[in-house]
PDB file of C-alpha atoms and ligand atoms in Angstrom:
ATOM      1  CA  MET O   1     114.592   4.132 257.149  1.00 50.00           C
ATOM      2  CA  SER O   2     118.068   5.398 258.047  1.00 53.00           C
ATOM      3  CA  SER O   3     118.621   6.403 261.652  1.00 59.00           C
ATOM      4  CA  VAL O   4     121.726   8.541 261.044  1.00 66.00           C
ATOM      5  CA  LYS O   5     122.117  11.082 263.838  1.00 67.00           C
ATOM      6  CA  VAL O   6     122.574  14.612 262.470  1.00 70.00           C
ATOM      7  CA  THR O   7     124.800  16.833 264.610  1.00 74.00           C
ATOM      8  CA  MET O   8     123.806  20.471 264.344  1.00 86.00           C
ATOM      9  CA  ARG O   9     126.678  22.752 263.334  1.00 93.00           C
ATOM     10  CA  ARG O  10     126.411  26.086 265.080  1.00 97.00           C
ATOM     11  CA  THR O  11     127.561  29.462 263.730  1.00 97.00           C
ATOM     12  CA  PRO O  12     128.880  32.473 265.669  1.00 98.00           C
ATOM     13  CA  ALA O  13     125.412  34.055 265.368  1.00 97.00           C
ATOM     14  CA  ASP O  14     123.941  31.136 267.317  1.00 97.00           C
ATOM     15  CA  TYR O  15     125.892  32.274 270.397  1.00 98.00           C
ATOM     16  CA  LYS O  16     124.730  35.915 270.293  1.00 97.00           C
ATOM     17  CA  THR O  17     122.077  37.071 272.754  1.00 97.00           C
ATOM     18  CA  GLY O  18     121.019  40.173 270.801  1.00 93.00           C
ATOM     19  CA  SER O  19     122.064  42.533 273.630  1.00 96.00           C
ATOM     20  CA  MET O  20     124.214  45.378 272.299  1.00 95.00           C
ATOM     21  CA  PRO O  21     127.605  45.742 274.010  1.00 97.00           C
ATOM     22  CA  ASP O  22     127.985  49.150 275.666  1.00 95.00           C
ATOM     23  CA  TRP O  23     131.771  49.335 275.444  1.00 98.00           C
ATOM     24  CA  CYS O  24     133.424  52.527 274.130  1.00 98.00           C
ATOM     25  CA  PRO O  25     134.021  52.771 270.360  1.00 97.00           C
ATOM     26  CA  ALA O  26     137.165  50.838 269.252  1.00 96.00           C
ATOM     27  CA  CYS O  27     137.514  49.076 272.629  1.00 98.00           C
ATOM     28  CA  GLY O  28     139.549  45.887 272.331  1.00 98.00           C
ATOM     29  CA  ASP O  29     136.747  44.009 274.096  1.00 98.00           C
ATOM     30  CA  PHE O  30     134.804  43.870 270.810  1.00 98.00           C
ATOM     31  CA  GLY O  31     137.542  41.773 269.209  1.00 98.00           C
ATOM     32  CA  ILE O  32     137.627  39.391 272.169  1.00 98.00           C
ATOM     33  CA  LEU O  33     133.840  38.954 272.038  1.00 98.00           C
ATOM     34  CA  GLN O  34     134.026  38.151 268.319  1.00 98.00           C
ATOM     35  CA  ALA O  35     136.874  35.689 268.913  1.00 98.00           C
ATOM     36  CA  LEU O  36     134.858  33.890 271.600  1.00 98.00           C
ATOM     37  CA  LEU O  37     131.831  33.676 269.275  1.00 98.00           C
ATOM     38  CA  ASN O  38     133.990  32.229 266.493  1.00 98.00           C
ATOM     39  CA  ALA O  39     135.816  29.818 268.805  1.00 98.00           C
ATOM     40  CA  PHE O  40     132.576  28.528 270.342  1.00 98.00           C
ATOM     41  CA  ALA O  41     131.140  27.938 266.858  1.00 98.00           C
ATOM     42  CA  GLU O  42     134.277  26.209 265.570  1.00 98.00           C
ATOM     43  CA  LEU O  43     134.256  23.913 268.614  1.00 98.00           C
ATOM     44  CA  ASN O  44     130.474  23.557 268.225  1.00 98.00           C
ATOM     45  CA  LEU O  45     130.094  23.944 272.000  1.00 98.00           C
ATOM     46  CA  ASP O  46     126.743  22.966 273.450  1.00 97.00           C
ATOM     47  CA  PRO O  47     125.365  26.223 274.949  1.00 97.00           C
ATOM     48  CA  ALA O  48     123.551  24.301 277.689  1.00 97.00           C
ATOM     49  CA  ASN O  49     126.796  22.698 278.868  1.00 97.00           C
ATOM     50  CA  THR O  50     129.092  25.697 278.516  1.00 98.00           C
ATOM     51  CA  VAL O  51     129.384  28.059 281.482  1.00 98.00           C
ATOM     52  CA  LEU O  52     131.148  31.406 281.328  1.00 98.00           C
ATOM     53  CA  VAL O  53     131.820  33.094 284.681  1.00 98.00           C
ATOM     54  CA  SER O  54     132.879  36.735 285.010  1.00 98.00           C
ATOM     55  CA  GLY O  55     133.670  39.069 287.894  1.00 97.00           C
ATOM     56  CA  ILE O  56     133.362  42.875 287.667  1.00 98.00           C
ATOM     57  CA  GLY O  57     134.775  45.253 285.052  1.00 97.00           C
ATOM     58  CA  CYS O  58     134.182  46.329 281.453  1.00 97.00           C
ATOM     59  CA  SER O  59     135.137  42.846 280.242  1.00 97.00           C
ATOM     60  CA  ALA O  60     132.981  41.172 282.880  1.00 97.00           C
ATOM     61  CA  LYS O  61     129.835  42.256 281.015  1.00 97.00           C
ATOM     62  CA  ILE O  62     130.579  39.633 278.386  1.00 97.00           C
ATOM     63  CA  PRO O  63     128.180  36.896 279.663  1.00 97.00           C
ATOM     64  CA  HIS O  64     125.303  39.252 278.768  1.00 98.00           C
ATOM     65  CA  TYR O  65     126.322  39.072 275.105  1.00 98.00           C
ATOM     66  CA  LEU O  66     126.860  35.302 274.823  1.00 98.00           C
ATOM     67  CA  LYS O  67     124.040  32.770 274.558  1.00 98.00           C
ATOM     68  CA  ILE O  68     125.540  30.130 276.843  1.00 98.00           C
ATOM     69  CA  VAL O  69     125.148  29.730 280.606  1.00 98.00           C
ATOM     70  CA  GLY O  70     126.506  33.024 281.960  1.00 98.00           C
ATOM     71  CA  VAL O  71     127.245  33.918 285.562  1.00 97.00           C
ATOM     72  CA  HIS O  72     128.153  37.556 286.346  1.00 97.00           C
ATOM     73  CA  THR O  73     129.581  37.389 289.870  1.00 97.00           C
ATOM     74  CA  LEU O  74     131.542  39.538 292.336  1.00 97.00           C
ATOM     75  CA  HIS O  75     134.742  41.536 291.907  1.00 97.00           C
ATOM     76  CA  GLY O  76     137.706  39.171 291.951  1.00 97.00           C
ATOM     77  CA  ARG O  77     135.593  36.088 292.653  1.00 98.00           C
ATOM     78  CA  ALA O  78     134.952  34.633 289.207  1.00 98.00           C
ATOM     79  CA  ILE O  79     137.522  31.865 289.708  1.00 98.00           C
ATOM     80  CA  PRO O  80     136.109  30.465 292.989  1.00 98.00           C
ATOM     81  CA  PHE O  81     132.604  30.512 291.486  1.00 98.00           C
ATOM     82  CA  ALA O  82     133.939  28.649 288.454  1.00 98.00           C
ATOM     83  CA  MET O  83     135.817  26.123 290.601  1.00 98.00           C
ATOM     84  CA  GLY O  84     132.628  25.359 292.540  1.00 97.00           C
ATOM     85  CA  ILE O  85     130.680  24.878 289.300  1.00 97.00           C
ATOM     86  CA  LYS O  86     133.353  22.618 287.819  1.00 96.00           C
ATOM     87  CA  LEU O  87     133.620  20.452 290.933  1.00 94.00           C
ATOM     88  CA  ALA O  88     129.833  20.130 291.216  1.00 94.00           C
ATOM     89  CA  ASN O  89     129.635  19.031 287.592  1.00 94.00           C
ATOM     90  CA  PRO O  90     132.955  18.139 285.923  1.00 94.00           C
ATOM     91  CA  THR O  91     131.145  17.383 282.643  1.00 94.00           C
ATOM     92  CA  LEU O  92     130.545  21.110 282.039  1.00 97.00           C
ATOM     93  CA  GLU O  93     132.887  23.263 279.926  1.00 98.00           C
ATOM     94  CA  VAL O  94     133.789  26.056 282.342  1.00 98.00           C
ATOM     95  CA  ILE O  95     135.399  29.330 281.243  1.00 98.00           C
ATOM     96  CA  VAL O  96     136.370  32.378 283.325  1.00 98.00           C
ATOM     97  CA  ASP O  97     136.446  35.783 281.653  1.00 98.00           C
ATOM     98  CA  GLY O  98     137.798  38.889 283.378  1.00 97.00           C
ATOM     99  CA  GLY O  99     140.147  41.833 283.368  1.00 98.00           C
ATOM    100  CA  ASP O 100     143.659  42.266 284.718  1.00 98.00           C
ATOM    101  CA  GLY O 101     142.355  44.247 287.712  1.00 97.00           C
ATOM    102  CA  ASP O 102     139.722  41.659 288.538  1.00 97.00           C
ATOM    103  CA  LEU O 103     141.981  38.603 288.205  1.00 98.00           C
ATOM    104  CA  LEU O 104     145.389  39.945 289.304  1.00 98.00           C
ATOM    105  CA  ALA O 105     144.594  42.421 292.090  1.00 97.00           C
ATOM    106  CA  ILE O 106     141.617  41.501 294.301  1.00 97.00           C
ATOM    107  CA  GLY O 107     141.423  38.094 292.619  1.00 97.00           C
ATOM    108  CA  ALA O 108     145.163  37.291 292.621  1.00 98.00           C
ATOM    109  CA  GLY O 109     144.997  34.642 295.356  1.00 98.00           C
ATOM    110  CA  HIS O 110     142.283  32.779 293.462  1.00 98.00           C
ATOM    111  CA  PHE O 111     144.268  33.068 290.230  1.00 98.00           C
ATOM    112  CA  VAL O 112     147.257  31.378 291.899  1.00 98.00           C
ATOM    113  CA  ALA O 113     145.054  28.730 293.550  1.00 98.00           C
ATOM    114  CA  LEU O 114     143.565  27.683 290.204  1.00 98.00           C
ATOM    115  CA  GLY O 115     147.053  27.005 288.831  1.00 98.00           C
ATOM    116  CA  ARG O 116     148.082  24.981 291.893  1.00 98.00           C
ATOM    117  CA  ARG O 117     144.936  22.874 291.607  1.00 98.00           C
ATOM    118  CA  ASN O 118     145.001  22.526 287.827  1.00 98.00           C
ATOM    119  CA  LEU O 119     141.222  22.359 287.485  1.00 98.00           C
ATOM    120  CA  ASP O 120     140.076  21.949 283.900  1.00 98.00           C
ATOM    121  CA  ILE O 121     139.054  25.623 283.481  1.00 98.00           C
ATOM    122  CA  ALA O 122     140.104  28.167 280.834  1.00 98.00           C
ATOM    123  CA  VAL O 123     140.734  31.754 281.987  1.00 98.00           C
ATOM    124  CA  ILE O 124     140.344  34.475 279.353  1.00 98.00           C
ATOM    125  CA  MET O 125     142.118  37.587 280.660  1.00 98.00           C
ATOM    126  CA  HIS O 126     141.444  40.983 279.046  1.00 98.00           C
ATOM    127  CA  ASP O 127     144.550  43.009 279.925  1.00 98.00           C
ATOM    128  CA  ASN O 128     144.167  46.743 279.349  1.00 98.00           C
ATOM    129  CA  ALA O 129     146.392  47.697 282.340  1.00 98.00           C
ATOM    130  CA  VAL O 130     143.703  50.010 283.762  1.00 97.00           C
ATOM    131  CA  TYR O 131     140.421  49.810 285.663  1.00 97.00           C
ATOM    132  CA  GLY O 132     138.294  51.015 282.749  1.00 96.00           C
ATOM    133  CA  LEU O 133     134.899  50.597 284.420  1.00 96.00           C
ATOM    134  CA  THR O 134     135.850  52.889 287.312  1.00 95.00           C
ATOM    135  CA  LYS O 135     137.407  55.590 285.121  1.00 95.00           C
ATOM    136  CA  GLY O 136     140.937  54.464 284.377  1.00 95.00           C
ATOM    137  CA  GLN O 137     142.964  53.979 287.559  1.00 97.00           C
ATOM    138  CA  ALA O 138     146.280  52.095 287.160  1.00 97.00           C
ATOM    139  CA  GLY O 139     145.759  48.336 286.946  1.00 97.00           C
ATOM    140  CA  PRO O 140     148.207  45.661 288.135  1.00 98.00           C
ATOM    141  CA  THR O 141     149.825  45.257 284.707  1.00 98.00           C
ATOM    142  CA  LEU O 142     150.595  48.951 284.098  1.00 98.00           C
ATOM    143  CA  PRO O 143     154.412  49.425 284.097  1.00 97.00           C
ATOM    144  CA  ARG O 144     156.016  51.648 286.748  1.00 98.00           C
ATOM    145  CA  GLY O 145     156.747  55.199 285.644  1.00 97.00           C
ATOM    146  CA  ILE O 146     153.954  55.290 283.074  1.00 97.00           C
ATOM    147  CA  LYS O 147     151.350  58.037 283.182  1.00 96.00           C
ATOM    148  CA  VAL O 148     147.926  57.366 281.705  1.00 96.00           C
ATOM    149  CA  LYS O 149     145.000  59.734 281.335  1.00 95.00           C
ATOM    150  CA  ALA O 150     143.255  59.293 284.689  1.00 94.00           C
ATOM    151  CA  ILE O 151     146.208  59.242 287.098  1.00 95.00           C
ATOM    152  CA  PRO O 152     147.783  62.525 288.211  1.00 95.00           C
ATOM    153  CA  ARG O 153     151.376  61.209 288.397  1.00 96.00           C
ATOM    154  CA  PRO O 154     153.284  58.346 286.753  1.00 97.00           C
ATOM    155  CA  ASN O 155     152.445  54.925 288.194  1.00 97.00           C
ATOM    156  CA  VAL O 156     154.506  54.117 291.315  1.00 97.00           C
ATOM    157  CA  HIS O 157     153.785  50.358 291.299  1.00 97.00           C
ATOM    158  CA  ASP O 158     155.664  47.685 289.405  1.00 97.00           C
ATOM    159  CA  ALA O 159     153.677  45.588 286.949  1.00 98.00           C
ATOM    160  CA  VAL O 160     152.877  41.907 287.342  1.00 98.00           C
ATOM    161  CA  ASN O 161     153.523  39.737 284.279  1.00 98.00           C
ATOM    162  CA  PRO O 162     150.417  37.500 283.931  1.00 98.00           C
ATOM    163  CA  VAL O 163     152.192  34.865 281.811  1.00 98.00           C
ATOM    164  CA  LEU O 164     155.015  34.517 284.338  1.00 98.00           C
ATOM    165  CA  LEU O 165     152.567  34.382 287.241  1.00 98.00           C
ATOM    166  CA  ALA O 166     150.550  31.657 285.522  1.00 98.00           C
ATOM    167  CA  LEU O 167     153.690  29.619 284.866  1.00 98.00           C
ATOM    168  CA  ALA O 168     154.842  30.062 288.477  1.00 98.00           C
ATOM    169  CA  SER O 169     151.400  29.063 289.784  1.00 98.00           C
ATOM    170  CA  GLY O 170     151.196  25.776 287.892  1.00 98.00           C
ATOM    171  CA  TYR O 171     148.898  26.544 284.941  1.00 98.00           C
ATOM    172  CA  THR O 172     149.398  23.774 282.421  1.00 98.00           C
ATOM    173  CA  PHE O 173     148.408  25.848 279.367  1.00 98.00           C
ATOM    174  CA  VAL O 174     149.727  29.402 279.078  1.00 99.00           C
ATOM    175  CA  ALA O 175     149.313  31.613 276.026  1.00 98.00           C
ATOM    176  CA  ARG O 176     149.159  35.253 274.979  1.00 98.00           C
ATOM    177  CA  THR O 177     147.259  36.828 272.109  1.00 98.00           C
ATOM    178  CA  TYR O 178     146.052  40.250 270.925  1.00 98.00           C
ATOM    179  CA  SER O 179     142.508  41.586 270.822  1.00 98.00           C
ATOM    180  CA  TYR O 180     142.652  43.049 267.295  1.00 98.00           C
ATOM    181  CA  ASP O 181     143.927  39.793 265.818  1.00 98.00           C
ATOM    182  CA  ILE O 182     140.754  37.703 265.692  1.00 98.00           C
ATOM    183  CA  LYS O 183     142.277  34.742 263.867  1.00 98.00           C
ATOM    184  CA  HIS O 184     145.138  34.327 266.325  1.00 98.00           C
ATOM    185  CA  GLN O 185     142.796  34.688 269.299  1.00 98.00           C
ATOM    186  CA  VAL O 186     140.411  32.047 267.946  1.00 98.00           C
ATOM    187  CA  GLU O 187     143.226  29.535 267.533  1.00 98.00           C
ATOM    188  CA  VAL O 188     144.580  30.160 271.037  1.00 98.00           C
ATOM    189  CA  ILE O 189     141.159  30.228 272.754  1.00 98.00           C
ATOM    190  CA  LYS O 190     140.154  26.953 271.076  1.00 98.00           C
ATOM    191  CA  GLN O 191     143.345  25.283 272.326  1.00 98.00           C
ATOM    192  CA  ALA O 192     142.792  26.643 275.849  1.00 98.00           C
ATOM    193  CA  ILE O 193     139.209  25.324 275.988  1.00 98.00           C
ATOM    194  CA  GLN O 194     140.267  21.942 274.648  1.00 98.00           C
ATOM    195  CA  HIS O 195     143.226  21.708 277.043  1.00 98.00           C
ATOM    196  CA  ARG O 196     142.729  19.313 279.973  1.00 98.00           C
ATOM    197  CA  GLY O 197     143.769  21.454 282.941  1.00 98.00           C
ATOM    198  CA  ALA O 198     144.054  25.079 284.055  1.00 98.00           C
ATOM    199  CA  ALA O 199     144.594  27.361 281.052  1.00 98.00           C
ATOM    200  CA  LEU O 200     145.419  31.062 280.791  1.00 99.00           C
ATOM    201  CA  VAL O 201     144.823  33.103 277.652  1.00 99.00           C
ATOM    202  CA  HIS O 202     146.405  36.503 278.292  1.00 98.00           C
ATOM    203  CA  ILE O 203     144.900  38.957 275.805  1.00 98.00           C
ATOM    204  CA  LEU O 204     146.535  42.337 275.215  1.00 98.00           C
ATOM    205  CA  GLN O 205     143.518  44.625 274.964  1.00 98.00           C
ATOM    206  CA  PRO O 206     143.936  48.332 274.272  1.00 97.00           C
ATOM    207  CA  CYS O 207     141.565  50.633 276.188  1.00 98.00           C
ATOM    208  CA  PRO O 208     141.449  53.666 273.879  1.00 97.00           C
ATOM    209  CA  THR O 209     139.531  55.710 276.447  1.00 98.00           C
ATOM    210  CA  TYR O 210     141.894  55.495 279.443  1.00 97.00           C
ATOM    211  CA  ASN O 211     145.145  53.728 278.522  1.00 97.00           C
ATOM    212  CA  THR O 212     146.692  56.522 276.495  1.00 95.00           C
ATOM    213  CA  PHE O 213     150.134  54.846 276.645  1.00 96.00           C
ATOM    214  CA  GLN O 214     149.617  51.232 275.493  1.00 97.00           C
ATOM    215  CA  THR O 215     147.678  52.129 272.375  1.00 97.00           C
ATOM    216  CA  ARG O 216     146.955  49.984 269.353  1.00 97.00           C
ATOM    217  CA  GLU O 217     149.998  51.491 267.606  1.00 97.00           C
ATOM    218  CA  TRP O 218     152.199  50.841 270.668  1.00 97.00           C
ATOM    219  CA  TYR O 219     151.263  47.150 270.684  1.00 98.00           C
ATOM    220  CA  GLU O 220     151.471  46.650 266.944  1.00 97.00           C
ATOM    221  CA  GLN O 221     155.034  48.011 266.849  1.00 98.00           C
ATOM    222  CA  ARG O 222     156.091  45.398 269.415  1.00 98.00           C
ATOM    223  CA  ILE O 223     154.037  42.228 268.985  1.00 98.00           C
ATOM    224  CA  TYR O 224     155.494  39.243 267.155  1.00 98.00           C
ATOM    225  CA  ARG O 225     154.369  35.622 266.807  1.00 98.00           C
ATOM    226  CA  ILE O 226     156.713  33.212 268.573  1.00 98.00           C
ATOM    227  CA  GLU O 227     156.363  30.398 266.039  1.00 96.00           C
ATOM    228  CA  GLU O 228     156.927  32.740 263.087  1.00 97.00           C
ATOM    229  CA  GLU O 229     160.231  33.912 264.513  1.00 96.00           C
ATOM    230  CA  ASP O 230     161.223  30.414 265.668  1.00 96.00           C
ATOM    231  CA  PRO O 231     159.614  27.683 263.504  1.00 96.00           C
ATOM    232  CA  SER O 232     161.137  25.029 265.803  1.00 96.00           C
ATOM    233  CA  TRP O 233     159.158  26.382 268.805  1.00 98.00           C
ATOM    234  CA  ASP O 234     157.294  23.460 270.389  1.00 98.00           C
ATOM    235  CA  PRO O 235     155.630  24.261 273.739  1.00 98.00           C
ATOM    236  CA  VAL O 236     153.945  20.868 274.208  1.00 98.00           C
ATOM    237  CA  VAL O 237     155.174  18.535 276.964  1.00 98.00           C
ATOM    238  CA  ARG O 238     154.574  14.981 275.744  1.00 96.00           C
ATOM    239  CA  ASP O 239     156.709  13.227 278.336  1.00 96.00           C
ATOM    240  CA  PRO O 240     156.933  14.396 281.993  1.00 96.00           C
ATOM    241  CA  GLY O 241     160.726  14.182 281.643  1.00 96.00           C
ATOM    242  CA  ASP O 242     160.629  17.061 279.115  1.00 96.00           C
ATOM    243  CA  ALA O 243     158.575  19.351 281.352  1.00 97.00           C
ATOM    244  CA  TRP O 244     161.447  21.180 283.057  1.00 97.00           C
ATOM    245  CA  GLU O 245     163.211  22.115 279.820  1.00 97.00           C
ATOM    246  CA  LYS O 246     159.981  23.294 278.146  1.00 98.00           C
ATOM    247  CA  TYR O 247     158.978  25.166 281.287  1.00 98.00           C
ATOM    248  CA  ASN O 248     162.309  27.013 281.422  1.00 98.00           C
ATOM    249  CA  ARG O 249     162.054  27.960 277.763  1.00 98.00           C
ATOM    250  CA  ALA O 250     158.549  29.304 278.404  1.00 98.00           C
ATOM    251  CA  VAL O 251     159.729  31.360 281.393  1.00 98.00           C
ATOM    252  CA  ASN O 252     162.603  32.857 279.390  1.00 98.00           C
ATOM    253  CA  LYS O 253     160.236  33.753 276.561  1.00 98.00           C
ATOM    254  CA  ALA O 254     157.722  35.262 279.000  1.00 98.00           C
ATOM    255  CA  LEU O 255     160.403  37.546 280.492  1.00 98.00           C
ATOM    256  CA  GLU O 256     160.439  39.401 277.182  1.00 97.00           C
ATOM    257  CA  PHE O 257     157.908  42.222 277.547  1.00 96.00           C
ATOM    258  CA  GLY O 258     158.977  45.667 276.460  1.00 94.00           C
ATOM    259  CA  ASP O 259     160.365  46.681 273.097  1.00 96.00           C
ATOM    260  CA  ARG O 260     159.268  43.277 271.805  1.00 98.00           C
ATOM    261  CA  ILE O 261     156.234  41.299 272.973  1.00 98.00           C
ATOM    262  CA  PRO O 262     155.825  37.618 272.033  1.00 98.00           C
ATOM    263  CA  ILE O 263     152.358  36.157 271.384  1.00 98.00           C
ATOM    264  CA  GLY O 264     151.449  32.498 270.986  1.00 98.00           C
ATOM    265  CA  VAL O 265     151.437  29.392 273.170  1.00 98.00           C
ATOM    266  CA  PHE O 266     154.246  29.450 275.744  1.00 98.00           C
ATOM    267  CA  TYR O 267     153.600  26.122 277.471  1.00 98.00           C
ATOM    268  CA  ARG O 268     151.237  23.163 277.289  1.00 98.00           C
ATOM    269  CA  ASN O 269     151.458  20.132 279.569  1.00 98.00           C
ATOM    270  CA  GLU O 270     148.721  17.510 279.864  1.00 96.00           C
ATOM    271  CA  THR O 271     150.856  15.077 281.857  1.00 97.00           C
ATOM    272  CA  VAL O 272     149.867  16.760 285.157  1.00 97.00           C
ATOM    273  CA  PRO O 273     146.715  15.298 286.801  1.00 97.00           C
ATOM    274  CA  THR O 274     143.782  17.674 287.066  1.00 97.00           C
ATOM    275  CA  PHE O 275     142.217  18.513 290.420  1.00 96.00           C
ATOM    276  CA  GLU O 276     139.115  16.549 289.387  1.00 92.00           C
ATOM    277  CA  GLU O 277     141.319  13.470 288.879  1.00 93.00           C
ATOM    278  CA  ARG O 278     143.096  14.064 292.200  1.00 93.00           C
ATOM    279  CA  MET O 279     139.734  14.310 293.989  1.00 89.00           C
ATOM    280  CA  ALA O 280     138.419  11.196 292.242  1.00 89.00           C
ATOM    281  CA  GLU O 281     141.176   9.188 293.927  1.00 89.00           C
ATOM    282  CA  SER O 282     139.344   9.629 297.243  1.00 84.00           C
ATOM    283  CA  ILE O 283     135.808  10.023 295.815  1.00 83.00           C
ATOM    284  CA  PRO O 284     135.727   7.515 292.911  1.00 83.00           C
ATOM    285  CA  SER O 285     132.090   8.256 292.020  1.00 82.00           C
ATOM    286  CA  MET O 286     132.940  11.883 291.255  1.00 82.00           C
ATOM    287  CA  LEU O 287     133.889  11.420 287.626  1.00 82.00           C
ATOM    288  CA  LYS O 288     131.329   8.662 286.976  1.00 86.00           C
ATOM    289  CA  VAL O 289     128.280  10.608 288.163  1.00 88.00           C
ATOM    290  CA  PRO O 290     128.768  14.359 288.674  1.00 88.00           C
ATOM    291  CA  PRO O 291     128.253  15.270 292.361  1.00 86.00           C
ATOM    292  CA  VAL O 292     125.376  17.553 291.424  1.00 89.00           C
ATOM    293  CA  MET O 293     123.517  14.555 289.899  1.00 88.00           C
ATOM    294  CA  GLN O 294     124.077  12.176 292.794  1.00 85.00           C
ATOM    295  CA  PRO O 295     121.037  11.421 294.992  1.00 86.00           C
ATOM    296  CA  ILE O 296     121.466  12.669 298.541  1.00 84.00           C
ATOM    297  CA  ALA O 297     118.393  11.004 300.104  1.00 89.00           C
ATOM    298  CA  THR O 298     115.952   8.164 299.523  1.00 90.00           C
ATOM    299  CA  LYS O 299     112.363   8.943 298.502  1.00 90.00           C
ATOM    300  CA  ASP O 300     111.322   8.777 302.142  1.00 91.00           C
ATOM    301  CA  GLY O 301     114.024  11.234 303.178  1.00 90.00           C
ATOM    302  CA  LYS O 302     116.682   8.897 304.550  1.00 88.00           C
ATOM    303  CA  PRO O 303     120.116  10.509 303.919  1.00 85.00           C
ATOM    304  CA  LEU O 304     122.353   8.634 301.505  1.00 82.00           C
ATOM    305  CA  ILE O 305     125.363  10.869 302.031  1.00 74.00           C
ATOM    306  CA  THR O 306     127.121  10.695 305.360  1.00 73.00           C
ATOM    307  CA  ILE O 307     130.424  12.095 306.512  1.00 70.00           C
ATOM    308  CA  GLU O 308     131.622   8.540 307.253  1.00 70.00           C
ATOM    309  CA  ARG O 309     131.394   7.697 303.558  1.00 65.00           C
ATOM    310  CA  TYR O 310     133.946  10.339 302.660  1.00 64.00           C
ATOM    311  CA  LEU O 311     136.155  10.476 305.699  1.00 66.00           C
ATOM    312  CA  PRO O 312     136.022   7.019 307.287  1.00 61.00           C
ATOM    313  CA  ASP O 313     139.491   7.315 308.774  1.00 66.00           C
ATOM    314  CA  ARG O 314     138.763  10.676 310.405  1.00 62.00           C
ATOM    315  CA  ILE O 315     135.764   9.544 312.489  1.00 58.00           C
ATOM    316  CA  VAL O 316     136.735   8.772 316.088  1.00 56.00           C
TER     317      VAL O 316
HETATM  318 FE1  SF4 K   1     136.838  49.449 276.719  1.00 68.50          FE
HETATM  319 FE2  SF4 K   1     138.300  51.134 278.144  1.00 68.50          FE
HETATM  320 FE3  SF4 K   1     135.846  51.842 277.381  1.00 68.50          FE
HETATM  321 FE4  SF4 K   1     136.182  49.963 279.253  1.00 68.50          FE
HETATM  322  S1  SF4 K   1     136.728  52.134 279.437  1.00 68.50           S
HETATM  323  S2  SF4 K   1     134.762  49.874 277.505  1.00 68.50           S
HETATM  324  S3  SF4 K   1     138.041  48.929 278.529  1.00 68.50           S
HETATM  325  S4  SF4 K   1     137.608  51.447 276.037  1.00 68.50           S
HETATM  326 MG1   MG K   2     141.644  46.150 283.303  1.00 68.50          MG
END
């Protein structure tokens, strides 16, 4: 009898929990949810080994709608939760999902730290430029001088550019896509999940309830695909010696955000070691047996882990 192993192919429906999203009608979050379902199915991700971590906000409800391991955490703290999960078990596929307010205001320090460390985590950022869950205050990506429904005067803050911040912080995969373009999102999200290192997917996500300026029409008059305009566009660093030139091209492209808005992959570099690999240099067992699986005591309670094992040169 044949002993051929059959690998189950999953469909988007296999990743649905059955809970009905309670977002407003026409919210861009619906498109992002569908893109995640499609991307997970196309990658055939194992739900038991895929962890999605969110903070607080409209977008942060998304773990409730996805049948994988979901962790709905604290405002701005999705990234440190995710980093802890990834370091405890580097074999897991770890994804962060959150809004611009969550990741770039209260969570901005963590966002920068993830890039500097280059942990193998994909960040899916829903950018609607407002705090939708708390009734539409200006978010960190709303341009200065713009008035939206819930603020009494035009915004007095300058906007942060998430793609530029990710590039400056050390993210080794940086891309932008658009929430009403499911096909483009799926392609970009799949690449981000498969990338070995810290990845940002910046998703332009209209909030029809509160962002009365950056509407669907506003975006669709401005968005263009980088590789369609420039078929020679190649964001992949294959040799560390090419990194600086590709990085500078990505930065120049990312500066364009106004009358025209580029979408696509800006930069991809797998020649930078991940944080897990950097840690494994001093803790070689880390990548062989995930720390969470390592025994910490014998059956009779004798500790197997001691500080001397990890820091022999620091003990006096
Ligand atoms: Fe979507 Fe905006 Fe409604 Fe939140 S407030 S669910 S972002 S449309
Ligand atoms: Mg927001």
